[in-house]
Amino acid sequence: MVQYSGYLPEPCLLAPEQVTEFPHFMELSKELQQQLRDWSRWQAAGPALDSSYEAAPEELYMDMLSISPGWKVGGWTRWGLTDPVPRLCPECGTEADPLLTIATTEWDHSSESWAPEEEQANPTPLLPGTPPANFTLLNIARGYDLQLHICPVSPDHPHIELIQ
Ligand SMILES: [Zn+2]
């Protein structure tokens, strides 16, 4: 029994693909953060770079490289509701790892580099009235993600839930 209707996903196609993502900007060292704010470093990537990011180059990292939107297994945490906080196993105190992210939304126009392979090869418009890439019609805590964490020491230790 699901208590809230927004927590029951609509049936839809699951087409997993493997992606590489990097830690959230706030989880990086101050030195790496400074390097990502340096537009001249990004310009070395070539002329195809979107110059609208020149004022805040770290936004390019956050939109296109760091945290993939949508449902995922593994990966990193999309901080934003709070700054990064320790996620310690209540049994042994070890830092827990992200296991499963249940997302309210998938990619959108501001994160199009995360569009699935089939969308990049053959783009199709979203249906009218459909929230941008919210195919499951889930609504986790008014638009956030629920991320379950697992203790790397033992799967028998309790999992941790995090809304971000
Ligand atoms: Zn543990």
CSV table of C-alpha atoms and ligand atoms in Angstrom, one decimal:
chain,number,residue,atom,x,y,z
A,1,MET,CA,0.0,0.0,0.0
A,2,VAL,CA,1.4,3.4,-1.0
A,3,GLN,CA,0.3,6.2,1.3
A,4,TYR,CA,1.0,9.1,-1.2
A,5,SER,CA,-0.1,8.9,-4.8
A,6,GLY,CA,3.1,10.7,-5.9
A,7,TYR,CA,5.2,7.8,-4.5
A,8,LEU,CA,3.7,5.2,-6.9
A,9,PRO,CA,5.5,5.2,-10.3
A,10,GLU,CA,3.6,5.0,-13.5
A,11,PRO,CA,4.7,2.0,-15.6
A,12,CYS,CA,7.3,3.1,-18.2
A,13,LEU,CA,10.2,1.7,-20.1
A,14,LEU,CA,13.4,1.0,-18.2
A,15,ALA,CA,16.4,1.3,-20.4
A,16,PRO,CA,19.5,1.3,-18.2
A,17,GLU,CA,22.8,2.6,-19.6
A,18,GLN,CA,26.2,3.0,-18.0
A,19,VAL,CA,27.5,6.6,-17.5
A,20,THR,CA,30.4,8.2,-15.7
A,21,GLU,CA,29.7,11.0,-13.3
A,22,PHE,CA,31.9,12.9,-10.8
A,23,PRO,CA,31.4,14.1,-7.2
A,24,HIS,CA,29.2,17.1,-6.5
A,25,PHE,CA,31.1,20.5,-6.7
A,26,MET,CA,30.7,21.0,-2.9
A,27,GLU,CA,32.5,17.6,-2.3
A,28,LEU,CA,35.6,18.7,-4.2
A,29,SER,CA,38.7,20.2,-2.6
A,30,LYS,CA,39.0,24.0,-2.6
A,31,GLU,CA,41.9,23.7,-5.1
A,32,LEU,CA,39.7,21.7,-7.6
A,33,GLN,CA,36.8,24.1,-7.1
A,34,GLN,CA,39.1,27.0,-7.9
A,35,GLN,CA,40.3,25.2,-11.1
A,36,LEU,CA,36.8,24.6,-12.2
A,37,ARG,CA,36.0,28.4,-11.8
A,38,ASP,CA,38.9,29.2,-14.2
A,39,TRP,CA,37.3,29.8,-17.6
A,40,SER,CA,40.7,29.7,-19.4
A,41,ARG,CA,41.1,26.0,-18.3
A,42,TRP,CA,37.7,25.2,-19.9
A,43,GLN,CA,38.7,27.1,-23.1
A,44,ALA,CA,41.5,24.6,-23.7
A,45,ALA,CA,38.7,22.1,-24.4
A,46,GLY,CA,38.0,23.7,-27.7
A,47,PRO,CA,35.7,26.1,-29.6
A,48,ALA,CA,32.5,24.0,-29.1
A,49,LEU,CA,32.4,25.2,-25.5
A,50,ASP,CA,29.1,27.0,-24.6
A,51,SER,CA,30.3,30.6,-23.8
A,52,SER,CA,27.2,31.3,-21.7
A,53,TYR,CA,29.1,29.5,-18.9
A,54,GLU,CA,31.9,32.0,-19.0
A,55,ALA,CA,30.5,34.0,-16.0
A,56,ALA,CA,30.3,30.9,-13.8
A,57,PRO,CA,32.3,28.0,-15.4
A,58,GLU,CA,31.7,25.7,-12.4
A,59,GLU,CA,28.0,25.6,-13.5
A,60,LEU,CA,29.2,23.8,-16.7
A,61,TYR,CA,30.8,21.1,-14.5
A,62,MET,CA,27.6,20.8,-12.4
A,63,ASP,CA,25.2,20.7,-15.4
A,64,MET,CA,27.2,18.5,-17.8
A,65,LEU,CA,29.8,16.4,-15.8
A,66,SER,CA,29.2,15.9,-12.1
A,67,ILE,CA,25.9,14.4,-11.0
A,68,SER,CA,23.7,12.6,-13.6
A,69,PRO,CA,19.9,13.3,-13.1
A,70,GLY,CA,17.4,10.5,-12.9
A,71,TRP,CA,17.2,7.1,-11.4
A,72,LYS,CA,20.5,5.4,-10.9
A,73,VAL,CA,22.5,2.7,-9.1
A,74,GLY,CA,25.7,3.8,-7.5
A,75,GLY,CA,27.1,7.2,-8.4
A,76,TRP,CA,27.3,10.3,-6.3
A,77,THR,CA,24.9,12.4,-4.3
A,78,ARG,CA,23.1,15.5,-5.7
A,79,TRP,CA,23.5,17.8,-2.8
A,80,GLY,CA,21.3,20.9,-2.9
A,81,LEU,CA,18.6,20.6,-0.2
A,82,THR,CA,21.5,20.7,2.2
A,83,ASP,CA,25.3,21.0,2.0
A,84,PRO,CA,27.1,17.6,2.1
A,85,VAL,CA,26.8,15.8,5.4
A,86,PRO,CA,28.3,12.6,6.7
A,87,ARG,CA,26.2,9.5,6.0
A,88,LEU,CA,27.5,7.2,8.7
A,89,CYS,CA,26.3,3.6,9.2
A,90,PRO,CA,24.3,3.5,12.5
A,91,GLU,CA,25.8,0.0,13.1
A,92,CYS,CA,29.6,0.6,12.7
A,93,GLY,CA,30.1,4.3,11.8
A,94,THR,CA,31.6,3.7,8.4
A,95,GLU,CA,30.7,6.3,5.7
A,96,ALA,CA,27.9,4.7,3.6
A,97,ASP,CA,27.9,4.6,-0.2
A,98,PRO,CA,25.0,5.6,-2.5
A,99,LEU,CA,23.2,2.5,-3.7
A,100,LEU,CA,20.0,3.5,-5.4
A,101,THR,CA,18.6,6.9,-6.4
A,102,ILE,CA,14.9,7.3,-6.9
A,103,ALA,CA,14.5,10.6,-8.8
A,104,THR,CA,11.5,12.8,-9.4
A,105,THR,CA,12.9,14.0,-12.7
A,106,GLU,CA,15.3,12.8,-15.4
A,107,TRP,CA,17.4,15.1,-17.6
A,108,ASP,CA,16.1,18.3,-19.1
A,109,HIS,CA,17.2,21.1,-21.4
A,110,SER,CA,19.7,22.4,-18.8
A,111,SER,CA,21.3,18.9,-18.5
A,112,GLU,CA,20.9,17.6,-22.1
A,113,SER,CA,24.4,16.0,-22.0
A,114,TRP,CA,22.6,13.4,-19.8
A,115,ALA,CA,20.0,12.6,-22.3
A,116,PRO,CA,19.8,8.8,-23.0
A,117,GLU,CA,21.6,7.5,-26.0
A,118,GLU,CA,18.4,6.8,-27.9
A,119,GLU,CA,17.2,10.4,-27.3
A,120,GLN,CA,20.4,11.9,-28.6
A,121,ALA,CA,20.2,9.7,-31.7
A,122,ASN,CA,16.5,10.3,-32.4
A,123,PRO,CA,15.1,13.2,-30.3
A,124,THR,CA,11.3,13.1,-29.6
A,125,PRO,CA,9.3,15.9,-28.1
A,126,LEU,CA,7.8,15.3,-24.6
A,127,LEU,CA,4.1,14.8,-24.5
A,128,PRO,CA,2.1,17.9,-23.7
A,129,GLY,CA,1.3,18.3,-20.0
A,130,THR,CA,4.2,16.0,-19.0
A,131,PRO,CA,6.6,17.6,-16.6
A,132,PRO,CA,10.0,17.7,-18.2
A,133,ALA,CA,11.3,14.2,-18.3
A,134,ASN,CA,9.2,13.0,-15.3
A,135,PHE,CA,8.3,9.7,-17.0
A,136,THR,CA,7.4,7.9,-13.7
A,137,LEU,CA,5.3,10.8,-12.5
A,138,LEU,CA,6.8,10.4,-9.1
A,139,ASN,CA,7.0,13.4,-6.9
A,140,ILE,CA,9.5,12.8,-4.1
A,141,ALA,CA,9.3,15.4,-1.4
A,142,ARG,CA,8.1,18.1,-3.9
A,143,GLY,CA,10.7,17.4,-6.6
A,144,TYR,CA,13.7,16.0,-4.9
A,145,ASP,CA,15.4,12.6,-5.1
A,146,LEU,CA,15.4,9.8,-2.5
A,147,GLN,CA,18.8,8.1,-2.3
A,148,LEU,CA,19.3,4.9,-0.4
A,149,HIS,CA,22.8,4.2,1.0
A,150,ILE,CA,24.5,1.0,1.9
A,151,CYS,CA,27.3,0.3,4.4
A,152,PRO,CA,30.4,-1.0,2.5
A,153,VAL,CA,31.3,-3.1,5.5
A,154,SER,CA,28.3,-5.4,5.5
A,155,PRO,CA,25.0,-5.5,3.6
A,156,ASP,CA,23.4,-6.7,6.9
A,157,HIS,CA,24.0,-3.2,8.4
A,158,PRO,CA,20.9,-0.9,8.1
A,159,HIS,CA,20.6,1.3,5.0
A,160,ILE,CA,20.4,5.1,5.2
A,161,GLU,CA,17.8,7.2,3.4
A,162,LEU,CA,18.6,10.7,2.2
A,163,ILE,CA,16.4,13.2,0.4
A,164,GLN,CA,18.3,15.7,-1.8
B,1,ZN,ZN,28.2,-0.5,8.8
